[in-house]
Amino acid sequence: MSSLIDEVLKEAGFSDAAIAEVKTGKLHYGGSLDAASDKELSVKLAFHVEGKIDNIKLVFLHLPAKKKYDPTVGALGMIATDGGDGSLEDFAGIKLSPNEVTMDKLYSNAAPGSDLNLSKDEIDAFKKLDKKATHEEIENGLRQVLLNRFRAYKKNGLAGIKPYARSKKEFSAGEELKNQILHGPILKKRSPVFHKYALDYPNNKPEGAEESFFWVNSIIDDKPTIALVHRVGMPHGNDGYVYMERHFYISRSHNCLQGIGAAMVHGEEETVVLYATRTSTDQVSGFGSAAKRTIGNKVMGGRMADNFERARKVLAASKDLSLRNLSLDD
């Protein structure tokens, strides 16, 4: 069991000393990944959790408790918990606040290359709203955009993600997410079936794979930033669990995000987790990209290490949870 942990963490670049410390309870920040593009920031972490893999899977799929460990998260809601196509009601909790007036202006004046990630037809839909559209009408327009994007992704996967309109050239989050998967060697080597599913979703679903969807409203630069999140995981052998968190739409600030994780049994009641995440943002591309990414990786790495220290406590507390008493407020 521990040999699998040693092998995987070594392949991820962790030293023998770091691996030994992770096994005894320490979280290790392993630096950044080889970038898949000049827009990318990345982090890899390894940490120990007091709890079985089944408990971790329960929280990962059914209780995305981001509010408990990420201070930027303002609100969160599950989507299509029945496994269906979702409805506008799933997005009723989304509010364009704080800075309602600023956000109303951003959506009313949406254009290619603005602060918002919208496709050409989504921009046209907001333009069709009267300039005197109410805040509620703009929120309803956003909810429809989110529902349409969720349904398109669930039906067609990465190919169903509409590109963002930019002032010069459209940006394809679907292609960016695909390249991120292709750029990571460990997943393809260790779990080729899951690697293929991550690329081909919703096709080629492996036996035992489970998924969930939710939206999260984070406050970034004092503005609401909505992400549509897909989580999927599956057992790996008798002592592991491999999973993916994919932010296939982000309304502003970033383009997309994708994290790949492996949870490995360590003892009877303990687990070691390797997690690597890649975030795409236009803020680090262009002139001086390498320097901006170096700084950005360090800043993001520190923030994520803090978040995952808090997340470890949430996961440890999950030992007493069951599907019957799950709540987003837990």
mmCIF file of C-alpha atoms in Angstrom:
data_model
loop_
_atom_site.group_PDB
_atom_site.id
_atom_site.type_symbol
_atom_site.label_atom_id
_atom_site.label_comp_id
_atom_site.label_asym_id
_atom_site.label_seq_id
_atom_site.Cartn_x
_atom_site.Cartn_y
_atom_site.Cartn_z
ATOM 1 C CA MET A 1 0.000 0.000 0.000
ATOM 2 C CA SER A 2 2.665 2.478 0.996
ATOM 3 C CA SER A 3 4.762 1.490 -2.040
ATOM 4 C CA LEU A 4 2.045 2.913 -4.307
ATOM 5 C CA ILE A 5 2.198 6.171 -2.356
ATOM 6 C CA ASP A 6 5.983 6.272 -2.677
ATOM 7 C CA GLU A 7 5.919 5.581 -6.414
ATOM 8 C CA VAL A 8 3.204 8.103 -7.276
ATOM 9 C CA LEU A 9 4.602 10.924 -5.149
ATOM 10 C CA LYS A 10 8.117 10.345 -6.514
ATOM 11 C CA GLU A 11 6.762 10.522 -10.050
ATOM 12 C CA ALA A 12 5.131 13.823 -9.074
ATOM 13 C CA GLY A 13 8.518 15.185 -7.967
ATOM 14 C CA PHE A 14 8.344 14.833 -4.176
ATOM 15 C CA SER A 15 11.531 13.856 -2.338
ATOM 16 C CA ASP A 16 11.859 10.860 -0.016
ATOM 17 C CA ALA A 17 11.989 13.228 2.946
ATOM 18 C CA ALA A 18 8.819 15.031 1.820
ATOM 19 C CA ILE A 19 6.999 11.722 1.292
ATOM 20 C CA ALA A 20 7.961 10.539 4.775
ATOM 21 C CA GLU A 21 6.669 13.778 6.298
ATOM 22 C CA VAL A 22 3.401 13.562 4.316
ATOM 23 C CA LYS A 23 2.795 10.068 5.685
ATOM 24 C CA THR A 24 3.172 11.360 9.228
ATOM 25 C CA GLY A 25 0.694 14.179 8.762
ATOM 26 C CA LYS A 26 2.358 17.140 7.054
ATOM 27 C CA LEU A 27 1.067 18.935 3.948
ATOM 28 C CA HIS A 28 3.738 19.500 1.303
ATOM 29 C CA TYR A 29 3.592 22.143 -1.432
ATOM 30 C CA GLY A 30 5.444 20.615 -4.360
ATOM 31 C CA GLY A 31 5.748 23.684 -6.560
ATOM 32 C CA SER A 32 4.243 24.103 -10.024
ATOM 33 C CA LEU A 33 3.724 21.798 -13.012
ATOM 34 C CA ASP A 34 5.195 22.007 -16.493
ATOM 35 C CA ALA A 35 2.887 24.571 -18.068
ATOM 36 C CA ALA A 36 0.479 23.481 -20.784
ATOM 37 C CA SER A 37 0.183 27.084 -22.050
ATOM 38 C CA ASP A 38 1.456 30.612 -21.385
ATOM 39 C CA LYS A 39 -1.847 31.356 -19.634
ATOM 40 C CA GLU A 40 -1.394 28.749 -16.936
ATOM 41 C CA LEU A 41 -0.821 28.847 -13.201
ATOM 42 C CA SER A 42 -0.398 25.509 -11.434
ATOM 43 C CA VAL A 43 0.101 23.902 -8.038
ATOM 44 C CA LYS A 44 0.785 20.394 -6.772
ATOM 45 C CA LEU A 45 0.197 19.326 -3.195
ATOM 46 C CA ALA A 46 0.531 16.123 -1.181
ATOM 47 C CA PHE A 47 -1.118 15.692 2.209
ATOM 48 C CA HIS A 48 -2.313 13.215 4.794
ATOM 49 C CA VAL A 49 -5.967 12.839 5.851
ATOM 50 C CA GLU A 50 -7.404 11.057 8.865
ATOM 51 C CA GLY A 51 -10.223 9.146 7.230
ATOM 52 C CA LYS A 52 -11.026 6.389 4.770
ATOM 53 C CA ILE A 53 -11.271 6.875 1.019
ATOM 54 C CA ASP A 54 -15.039 6.290 1.177
ATOM 55 C CA ASN A 55 -15.413 9.341 3.425
ATOM 56 C CA ILE A 56 -13.297 11.463 1.104
ATOM 57 C CA LYS A 57 -15.377 10.328 -1.885
ATOM 58 C CA LEU A 58 -18.572 11.206 -0.018
ATOM 59 C CA VAL A 59 -17.449 14.785 0.557
ATOM 60 C CA PHE A 60 -15.937 15.132 -2.917
ATOM 61 C CA LEU A 61 -19.056 14.022 -4.812
ATOM 62 C CA HIS A 62 -21.970 14.927 -2.580
ATOM 63 C CA LEU A 63 -20.804 17.671 -0.219
ATOM 64 C CA PRO A 64 -18.505 20.150 -1.970
ATOM 65 C CA ALA A 65 -17.752 22.005 1.260
ATOM 66 C CA LYS A 66 -15.719 24.763 -0.360
ATOM 67 C CA LYS A 67 -17.230 27.419 1.908
ATOM 68 C CA LYS A 68 -15.520 25.744 4.851
ATOM 69 C CA TYR A 69 -12.000 25.991 3.458
ATOM 70 C CA ASP A 70 -11.969 28.644 0.707
ATOM 71 C CA PRO A 71 -12.600 32.148 2.088
ATOM 72 C CA THR A 72 -13.411 33.542 -1.373
ATOM 73 C CA VAL A 73 -16.523 31.352 -1.721
ATOM 74 C CA GLY A 74 -19.749 33.218 -1.071
ATOM 75 C CA ALA A 75 -22.351 30.674 -2.164
ATOM 76 C CA LEU A 76 -22.669 27.229 -3.720
ATOM 77 C CA GLY A 77 -25.448 25.063 -5.132
ATOM 78 C CA MET A 78 -25.778 21.571 -6.578
ATOM 79 C CA ILE A 79 -26.968 21.078 -10.163
ATOM 80 C CA ALA A 80 -29.197 18.255 -11.436
ATOM 81 C CA THR A 81 -28.808 16.009 -8.413
ATOM 82 C CA ASP A 82 -31.241 13.594 -10.080
ATOM 83 C CA GLY A 83 -28.747 13.039 -12.893
ATOM 84 C CA GLY A 84 -30.940 14.868 -15.407
ATOM 85 C CA ASP A 85 -30.580 17.991 -17.511
ATOM 86 C CA GLY A 86 -31.006 20.490 -14.694
ATOM 87 C CA SER A 87 -33.374 23.459 -14.515
ATOM 88 C CA LEU A 88 -33.294 27.192 -13.869
ATOM 89 C CA GLU A 89 -34.310 26.416 -10.305
ATOM 90 C CA ASP A 90 -30.863 24.873 -9.767
ATOM 91 C CA PHE A 91 -29.373 28.356 -10.271
ATOM 92 C CA ALA A 92 -31.901 30.309 -8.197
ATOM 93 C CA GLY A 93 -29.319 30.930 -5.461
ATOM 94 C CA ILE A 94 -26.962 32.811 -7.785
ATOM 95 C CA LYS A 95 -26.787 36.524 -7.007
ATOM 96 C CA LEU A 96 -24.742 39.153 -8.805
ATOM 97 C CA SER A 97 -23.587 40.748 -5.591
ATOM 98 C CA PRO A 98 -21.719 42.527 -4.124
ATOM 99 C CA ASN A 99 -21.269 45.503 -6.480
ATOM 100 C CA GLU A 100 -24.657 44.996 -8.105
ATOM 101 C CA VAL A 101 -24.562 48.279 -10.045
ATOM 102 C CA THR A 102 -21.119 47.539 -11.481
ATOM 103 C CA MET A 103 -22.118 44.005 -12.464
ATOM 104 C CA ASP A 104 -25.338 45.223 -14.119
ATOM 105 C CA LYS A 105 -23.283 47.617 -16.234
ATOM 106 C CA LEU A 106 -20.784 44.912 -17.156
ATOM 107 C CA TYR A 107 -23.501 42.596 -18.461
ATOM 108 C CA SER A 108 -25.551 45.350 -20.106
ATOM 109 C CA ASN A 109 -22.445 46.576 -21.946
ATOM 110 C CA ALA A 110 -20.898 43.158 -22.570
ATOM 111 C CA ALA A 111 -18.599 43.014 -25.575
ATOM 112 C CA PRO A 112 -15.762 40.812 -26.899
ATOM 113 C CA GLY A 113 -12.689 41.359 -24.747
ATOM 114 C CA SER A 114 -14.591 42.828 -21.789
ATOM 115 C CA ASP A 115 -14.223 41.655 -18.174
ATOM 116 C CA LEU A 116 -16.726 38.848 -18.806
ATOM 117 C CA ASN A 117 -16.337 35.407 -20.363
ATOM 118 C CA LEU A 118 -19.221 35.167 -22.803
ATOM 119 C CA SER A 119 -19.698 33.727 -26.276
ATOM 120 C CA LYS A 120 -20.837 35.917 -29.155
ATOM 121 C CA ASP A 121 -24.446 34.740 -28.950
ATOM 122 C CA GLU A 122 -24.489 35.189 -25.155
ATOM 123 C CA ILE A 123 -23.290 38.771 -25.621
ATOM 124 C CA ASP A 124 -26.066 39.304 -28.171
ATOM 125 C CA ALA A 125 -28.626 37.952 -25.686
ATOM 126 C CA PHE A 126 -27.596 40.531 -23.077
ATOM 127 C CA LYS A 127 -27.625 43.279 -25.710
ATOM 128 C CA LYS A 128 -31.235 42.420 -26.469
ATOM 129 C CA LEU A 129 -32.145 43.319 -22.915
ATOM 130 C CA ASP A 130 -33.282 46.911 -22.635
ATOM 131 C CA LYS A 131 -30.649 49.302 -21.240
ATOM 132 C CA LYS A 132 -33.112 49.837 -18.425
ATOM 133 C CA ALA A 133 -33.220 46.134 -17.620
ATOM 134 C CA THR A 134 -33.600 45.463 -13.923
ATOM 135 C CA HIS A 135 -31.004 43.727 -11.804
ATOM 136 C CA GLU A 136 -33.332 40.729 -11.580
ATOM 137 C CA GLU A 137 -33.657 40.526 -15.367
ATOM 138 C CA ILE A 138 -29.877 40.518 -15.765
ATOM 139 C CA GLU A 139 -29.506 37.796 -13.116
ATOM 140 C CA ASN A 140 -32.160 35.738 -14.904
ATOM 141 C CA GLY A 141 -30.257 36.176 -18.162
ATOM 142 C CA LEU A 142 -27.098 34.885 -16.490
ATOM 143 C CA ARG A 143 -28.949 31.901 -15.021
ATOM 144 C CA GLN A 144 -30.124 30.959 -18.522
ATOM 145 C CA VAL A 145 -26.542 31.204 -19.815
ATOM 146 C CA LEU A 146 -25.371 28.896 -17.019
ATOM 147 C CA LEU A 147 -28.131 26.348 -17.627
ATOM 148 C CA ASN A 148 -27.409 26.296 -21.365
ATOM 149 C CA ARG A 149 -23.676 25.832 -20.760
ATOM 150 C CA PHE A 150 -24.286 23.042 -18.248
ATOM 151 C CA ARG A 151 -26.545 21.160 -20.640
ATOM 152 C CA ALA A 152 -24.175 21.583 -23.597
ATOM 153 C CA TYR A 153 -21.209 20.310 -21.568
ATOM 154 C CA LYS A 154 -23.111 17.372 -20.114
ATOM 155 C CA LYS A 155 -24.244 16.328 -23.585
ATOM 156 C CA ASN A 156 -21.052 16.981 -25.579
ATOM 157 C CA GLY A 157 -18.241 17.344 -23.044
ATOM 158 C CA LEU A 158 -15.287 19.562 -23.939
ATOM 159 C CA ALA A 159 -16.586 19.964 -27.496
ATOM 160 C CA GLY A 160 -19.795 21.480 -26.103
ATOM 161 C CA ILE A 161 -18.052 24.414 -24.387
ATOM 162 C CA LYS A 162 -18.736 27.607 -26.332
ATOM 163 C CA PRO A 163 -15.602 29.728 -26.856
ATOM 164 C CA TYR A 164 -15.263 33.095 -25.167
ATOM 165 C CA ALA A 165 -15.465 36.118 -27.464
ATOM 166 C CA ARG A 166 -12.278 38.187 -27.367
ATOM 167 C CA SER A 167 -11.367 41.436 -29.121
ATOM 168 C CA LYS A 168 -9.092 39.620 -31.588
ATOM 169 C CA LYS A 169 -9.469 35.853 -31.384
ATOM 170 C CA GLU A 170 -11.911 33.608 -29.581
ATOM 171 C CA PHE A 171 -10.617 31.604 -26.619
ATOM 172 C CA SER A 172 -11.612 27.950 -26.323
ATOM 173 C CA ALA A 173 -11.792 26.744 -22.735
ATOM 174 C CA GLY A 174 -12.572 23.280 -24.119
ATOM 175 C CA GLU A 175 -9.259 23.139 -25.991
ATOM 176 C CA GLU A 176 -7.399 24.551 -22.982
ATOM 177 C CA LEU A 177 -8.829 21.868 -20.680
ATOM 178 C CA LYS A 178 -8.018 19.169 -23.228
ATOM 179 C CA ASN A 179 -4.411 20.340 -23.481
ATOM 180 C CA GLN A 180 -4.103 20.356 -19.696
ATOM 181 C CA ILE A 181 -5.093 16.680 -19.560
ATOM 182 C CA LEU A 182 -2.746 15.770 -22.397
ATOM 183 C CA HIS A 183 0.136 17.619 -20.729
ATOM 184 C CA GLY A 184 0.037 15.598 -17.500
ATOM 185 C CA PRO A 185 1.961 12.300 -17.797
ATOM 186 C CA ILE A 186 1.080 10.632 -14.475
ATOM 187 C CA LEU A 187 -2.677 10.210 -15.037
ATOM 188 C CA LYS A 188 -2.183 8.582 -18.449
ATOM 189 C CA LYS A 189 0.444 6.210 -17.020
ATOM 190 C CA ARG A 190 -1.340 5.305 -13.793
ATOM 191 C CA SER A 191 -4.985 5.361 -14.910
ATOM 192 C CA PRO A 192 -5.287 5.319 -18.719
ATOM 193 C CA VAL A 193 -9.001 4.500 -18.516
ATOM 194 C CA PHE A 194 -9.754 7.585 -16.416
ATOM 195 C CA HIS A 195 -7.403 9.666 -18.594
ATOM 196 C CA LYS A 196 -9.430 8.696 -21.663
ATOM 197 C CA TYR A 197 -12.706 9.441 -19.884
ATOM 198 C CA ALA A 198 -11.458 12.902 -18.879
ATOM 199 C CA LEU A 199 -10.807 13.610 -22.555
ATOM 200 C CA ASP A 200 -13.865 11.888 -24.035
ATOM 201 C CA TYR A 201 -16.532 12.725 -21.444
ATOM 202 C CA PRO A 202 -19.421 11.883 -21.511
ATOM 203 C CA ASN A 203 -18.344 8.946 -23.712
ATOM 204 C CA ASN A 204 -16.325 5.909 -22.605
ATOM 205 C CA LYS A 205 -17.506 6.035 -18.999
ATOM 206 C CA PRO A 206 -15.525 3.538 -16.919
ATOM 207 C CA GLU A 207 -17.168 1.083 -14.572
ATOM 208 C CA GLY A 208 -17.523 2.588 -11.103
ATOM 209 C CA ALA A 209 -17.223 6.224 -12.216
ATOM 210 C CA GLU A 210 -19.530 8.674 -10.414
ATOM 211 C CA GLU A 211 -20.080 12.372 -10.989
ATOM 212 C CA SER A 212 -21.704 15.487 -9.599
ATOM 213 C CA PHE A 213 -22.161 19.088 -10.698
ATOM 214 C CA PHE A 214 -22.423 22.337 -8.799
ATOM 215 C CA TRP A 215 -22.018 26.077 -9.222
ATOM 216 C CA VAL A 216 -19.901 28.232 -6.955
ATOM 217 C CA ASN A 217 -19.987 32.008 -6.559
ATOM 218 C CA SER A 218 -16.588 33.327 -5.451
ATOM 219 C CA ILE A 219 -15.818 36.950 -4.661
ATOM 220 C CA ILE A 220 -12.743 37.923 -6.681
ATOM 221 C CA ASP A 221 -11.636 41.578 -6.841
ATOM 222 C CA ASP A 222 -14.832 42.419 -4.936
ATOM 223 C CA LYS A 223 -16.935 41.048 -7.807
ATOM 224 C CA PRO A 224 -19.049 37.883 -7.983
ATOM 225 C CA THR A 225 -17.406 35.242 -10.152
ATOM 226 C CA ILE A 226 -19.496 32.207 -11.100
ATOM 227 C CA ALA A 227 -17.986 28.815 -11.943
ATOM 228 C CA LEU A 228 -19.695 25.684 -13.228
ATOM 229 C CA VAL A 229 -17.947 22.688 -11.697
ATOM 230 C CA HIS A 230 -17.880 19.037 -12.720
ATOM 231 C CA ARG A 231 -16.523 16.474 -10.293
ATOM 232 C CA VAL A 232 -15.975 12.864 -11.313
ATOM 233 C CA GLY A 233 -14.134 10.026 -9.632
ATOM 234 C CA MET A 234 -13.656 6.271 -9.701
ATOM 235 C CA PRO A 235 -11.930 3.545 -7.680
ATOM 236 C CA HIS A 236 -8.378 2.701 -8.684
ATOM 237 C CA GLY A 237 -7.472 -0.862 -7.794
ATOM 238 C CA ASN A 238 -8.151 -1.993 -4.245
ATOM 239 C CA ASP A 239 -6.436 0.863 -2.438
ATOM 240 C CA GLY A 240 -6.951 4.037 -4.448
ATOM 241 C CA TYR A 241 -9.382 6.579 -5.824
ATOM 242 C CA VAL A 242 -8.714 8.902 -8.778
ATOM 243 C CA TYR A 243 -10.749 12.042 -9.349
ATOM 244 C CA MET A 244 -11.062 15.228 -11.351
ATOM 245 C CA GLU A 245 -12.503 18.660 -10.592
ATOM 246 C CA ARG A 246 -13.156 20.666 -13.751
ATOM 247 C CA HIS A 247 -14.362 24.273 -13.786
ATOM 248 C CA PHE A 248 -15.647 24.171 -17.351
ATOM 249 C CA TYR A 249 -17.038 27.694 -17.197
ATOM 250 C CA ILE A 250 -15.881 30.706 -15.172
ATOM 251 C CA SER A 251 -17.729 33.972 -15.675
ATOM 252 C CA ARG A 252 -14.736 36.295 -15.277
ATOM 253 C CA SER A 253 -11.149 36.697 -13.989
ATOM 254 C CA HIS A 254 -10.009 33.183 -15.022
ATOM 255 C CA ASN A 255 -10.741 31.104 -18.120
ATOM 256 C CA CYS A 256 -11.040 27.609 -16.683
ATOM 257 C CA LEU A 257 -9.553 25.336 -14.035
ATOM 258 C CA GLN A 258 -8.838 21.637 -13.775
ATOM 259 C CA GLY A 259 -7.562 19.566 -10.882
ATOM 260 C CA ILE A 260 -6.560 15.906 -10.866
ATOM 261 C CA GLY A 261 -6.241 13.999 -7.604
ATOM 262 C CA ALA A 262 -5.318 10.579 -6.316
ATOM 263 C CA ALA A 263 -6.318 9.311 -2.874
ATOM 264 C CA MET A 264 -4.310 6.319 -1.654
ATOM 265 C CA VAL A 265 -4.876 4.098 1.370
ATOM 266 C CA HIS A 266 -2.334 4.529 4.164
ATOM 267 C CA GLY A 267 -3.170 2.287 7.085
ATOM 268 C CA GLU A 268 -6.659 1.324 8.183
ATOM 269 C CA GLU A 269 -8.117 4.779 8.820
ATOM 270 C CA GLU A 270 -5.797 7.113 6.927
ATOM 271 C CA THR A 271 -5.328 8.352 3.367
ATOM 272 C CA VAL A 272 -2.609 10.183 1.453
ATOM 273 C CA VAL A 273 -3.764 12.549 -1.289
ATOM 274 C CA LEU A 274 -1.886 13.942 -4.285
ATOM 275 C CA TYR A 275 -3.618 16.878 -5.938
ATOM 276 C CA ALA A 276 -2.450 18.929 -8.915
ATOM 277 C CA THR A 277 -4.408 21.815 -10.390
ATOM 278 C CA ARG A 278 -4.014 24.001 -13.471
ATOM 279 C CA THR A 279 -5.712 27.395 -13.821
ATOM 280 C CA SER A 280 -5.904 29.298 -17.111
ATOM 281 C CA THR A 281 -5.963 33.103 -16.961
ATOM 282 C CA ASP A 282 -5.199 35.820 -19.513
ATOM 283 C CA GLN A 283 -3.604 37.845 -16.713
ATOM 284 C CA VAL A 284 -0.274 35.990 -17.017
ATOM 285 C CA SER A 285 -0.011 35.687 -20.802
ATOM 286 C CA GLY A 286 1.731 38.004 -23.254
ATOM 287 C CA PHE A 287 4.856 40.049 -22.573
ATOM 288 C CA GLY A 288 6.743 38.855 -19.493
ATOM 289 C CA SER A 289 4.604 35.738 -19.245
ATOM 290 C CA ALA A 290 7.301 33.548 -17.662
ATOM 291 C CA ALA A 291 8.002 36.038 -14.883
ATOM 292 C CA LYS A 292 4.296 36.637 -14.236
ATOM 293 C CA ARG A 293 3.641 32.908 -14.054
ATOM 294 C CA THR A 294 6.537 32.372 -11.633
ATOM 295 C CA ILE A 295 5.131 34.990 -9.267
ATOM 296 C CA GLY A 296 1.554 33.837 -9.797
ATOM 297 C CA ASN A 297 2.408 30.197 -9.116
ATOM 298 C CA LYS A 298 3.992 31.103 -5.767
ATOM 299 C CA VAL A 299 1.053 33.274 -4.714
ATOM 300 C CA MET A 300 -1.521 30.689 -5.756
ATOM 301 C CA GLY A 301 0.516 27.878 -4.203
ATOM 302 C CA GLY A 302 0.538 29.585 -0.824
ATOM 303 C CA ARG A 303 -3.174 30.289 -0.972
ATOM 304 C CA MET A 304 -4.052 26.737 -1.984
ATOM 305 C CA ALA A 305 -1.800 25.260 0.691
ATOM 306 C CA ASP A 306 -3.730 27.298 3.271
ATOM 307 C CA ASN A 307 -7.060 26.177 1.781
ATOM 308 C CA PHE A 308 -6.076 22.515 1.813
ATOM 309 C CA GLU A 309 -4.883 22.709 5.410
ATOM 310 C CA ARG A 310 -8.455 23.743 6.219
ATOM 311 C CA ALA A 311 -9.826 21.109 3.812
ATOM 312 C CA ARG A 312 -7.963 18.362 5.681
ATOM 313 C CA LYS A 313 -9.966 19.205 8.799
ATOM 314 C CA VAL A 314 -13.218 19.048 6.792
ATOM 315 C CA LEU A 315 -12.246 15.653 5.384
ATOM 316 C CA ALA A 316 -11.216 14.328 8.801
ATOM 317 C CA ALA A 317 -14.599 15.391 10.189
ATOM 318 C CA SER A 318 -16.369 13.489 7.384
ATOM 319 C CA LYS A 319 -15.857 10.195 9.224
ATOM 320 C CA ASP A 320 -19.238 10.655 10.908
ATOM 321 C CA LEU A 321 -21.116 11.754 7.778
ATOM 322 C CA SER A 322 -23.506 9.705 5.681
ATOM 323 C CA LEU A 323 -25.725 10.474 2.691
ATOM 324 C CA ARG A 324 -28.691 10.690 5.053
ATOM 325 C CA ASN A 325 -27.330 13.634 7.015
ATOM 326 C CA LEU A 326 -25.449 15.468 4.287
ATOM 327 C CA SER A 327 -26.107 19.197 3.964
ATOM 328 C CA LEU A 328 -24.359 21.978 2.077
ATOM 329 C CA ASP A 329 -24.325 23.853 5.372
ATOM 330 C CA ASP A 330 -22.395 21.140 7.233
#
